[in-house]
Tab-separated table of C-alpha atoms in Angstrom:
chain	number	residue	atom	x	y	z
A	72	MET	CA	0.795	172.091	75.347
A	73	PRO	CA	-0.016	175.977	75.963
A	74	ASN	CA	2.595	178.541	75.990
A	75	ILE	CA	2.481	179.483	79.687
A	76	GLN	CA	5.022	182.161	79.383
A	77	ALA	CA	3.404	184.066	76.501
A	78	LYS	CA	0.252	183.998	78.331
A	79	SER	CA	1.880	185.484	81.548
A	80	GLN	CA	3.486	188.172	79.676
A	81	ARG	CA	0.294	189.341	78.116
A	82	ASN	CA	-1.388	190.043	81.192
A	83	GLY	CA	1.708	191.505	83.026
A	84	HIS	CA	1.149	190.228	86.391
A	85	PRO	CA	4.170	187.958	86.785
A	86	LYS	CA	6.440	190.680	85.394
A	87	ARG	CA	5.128	193.113	87.740
A	88	ARG	CA	5.609	190.617	90.469
A	89	TYR	CA	9.127	190.011	89.276
A	90	LEU	CA	10.018	193.907	89.158
A	91	ALA	CA	8.527	194.336	92.619
A	92	ARG	CA	10.576	191.432	94.061
A	93	ARG	CA	13.725	193.001	92.479
A	94	LEU	CA	12.955	196.377	94.204
A	95	GLU	CA	12.598	194.479	97.434
A	96	ILE	CA	15.828	192.818	97.060
A	97	LEU	CA	17.222	196.161	96.117
A	98	ARG	CA	16.065	197.934	99.153
A	99	ALA	CA	17.386	195.167	101.321
A	100	ALA	CA	20.826	195.393	99.747
A	101	GLY	CA	20.786	199.304	100.229
A	102	ARG	CA	20.147	198.518	103.937
A	103	GLU	CA	23.113	195.900	104.097
A	104	PHE	CA	25.566	198.493	101.958
A	105	ARG	CA	24.760	201.289	104.360
A	106	VAL	CA	25.535	199.062	107.122
A	107	ALA	CA	28.989	197.871	106.127
A	108	GLY	CA	29.621	198.971	102.615
A	109	SER	CA	29.093	196.931	99.630
A	110	ARG	CA	32.612	195.279	99.453
A	111	LYS	CA	32.122	193.674	102.773
A	112	ARG	CA	28.409	192.230	101.968
A	113	ALA	CA	28.199	189.007	100.058
A	114	CYS	CA	25.203	187.823	98.060
A	115	GLY	CA	24.328	185.593	101.104
A	116	ASP	CA	24.105	188.718	103.265
A	117	ILE	CA	21.623	190.189	100.787
A	118	ALA	CA	19.557	187.106	100.286
A	119	ALA	CA	19.342	186.867	104.082
A	120	ALA	CA	18.114	190.550	104.387
A	121	ALA	CA	15.652	189.920	101.663
A	122	ALA	CA	14.506	186.841	103.020
A	123	LEU	CA	15.401	184.710	100.327
A	124	SER	CA	17.798	181.620	100.041
A	125	PRO	CA	21.137	182.573	98.275
A	126	ALA	CA	20.130	180.339	95.284
A	127	ASN	CA	16.959	181.984	94.975
A	128	LEU	CA	18.574	185.509	94.887
A	129	TYR	CA	20.374	184.347	91.555
A	130	ASN	CA	16.652	184.100	89.981
A	131	TYR	CA	16.496	187.662	90.110
A	132	PHE	CA	20.108	188.896	89.926
A	133	ARG	CA	23.668	187.278	88.597
A	134	GLY	CA	25.638	188.977	91.362
A	135	LYS	CA	26.041	192.028	93.696
A	136	HIS	CA	27.269	193.933	90.622
A	137	GLU	CA	23.977	193.574	88.792
A	138	ILE	CA	22.085	194.579	91.954
A	139	LEU	CA	24.364	197.828	91.989
A	140	PHE	CA	23.703	198.344	88.501
A	141	PHE	CA	19.897	198.034	88.786
A	142	GLY	CA	19.754	200.489	91.609
A	143	GLN	CA	21.782	202.907	89.563
A	144	ASP	CA	19.732	202.280	86.531
A	145	ASN	CA	16.435	202.432	88.578
A	146	SER	CA	17.411	205.827	90.441
A	147	LEU	CA	18.392	207.071	86.819
A	148	ASP	CA	14.890	206.437	85.497
A	149	ARG	CA	13.266	208.151	88.285
A	150	MET	CA	15.179	211.409	88.092
A	151	ILE	CA	14.502	211.441	84.394
A	152	ALA	CA	10.817	211.112	85.072
A	153	ALA	CA	10.806	213.845	87.797
A	154	LEU	CA	12.612	216.071	85.092
A	155	ASP	CA	9.845	215.194	82.685
A	156	ARG	CA	7.158	216.224	85.024
A	157	LEU	CA	8.923	219.480	85.893
A	158	ALA	CA	9.289	220.122	82.119
A	159	ALA	CA	5.627	219.359	81.339
């Protein structure tokens, strides 16, 4: 039986789609958090805003805390990249 996971990681397409979907979920979570705050929004609310079932959301994030961490980490990466461009 061929190793499908190894093949999919070589070409990078599934990994890019996975990251793109995580970013879509992050944007949906951001919209929900701006409306009512992060404490008043459950993962089900975020999943609905991202057009996912709550169970499918857990394929991308373990919970709301991980979505928040991903957002902070993503923002930090973008700021560091901007600083690198300025320094160059």
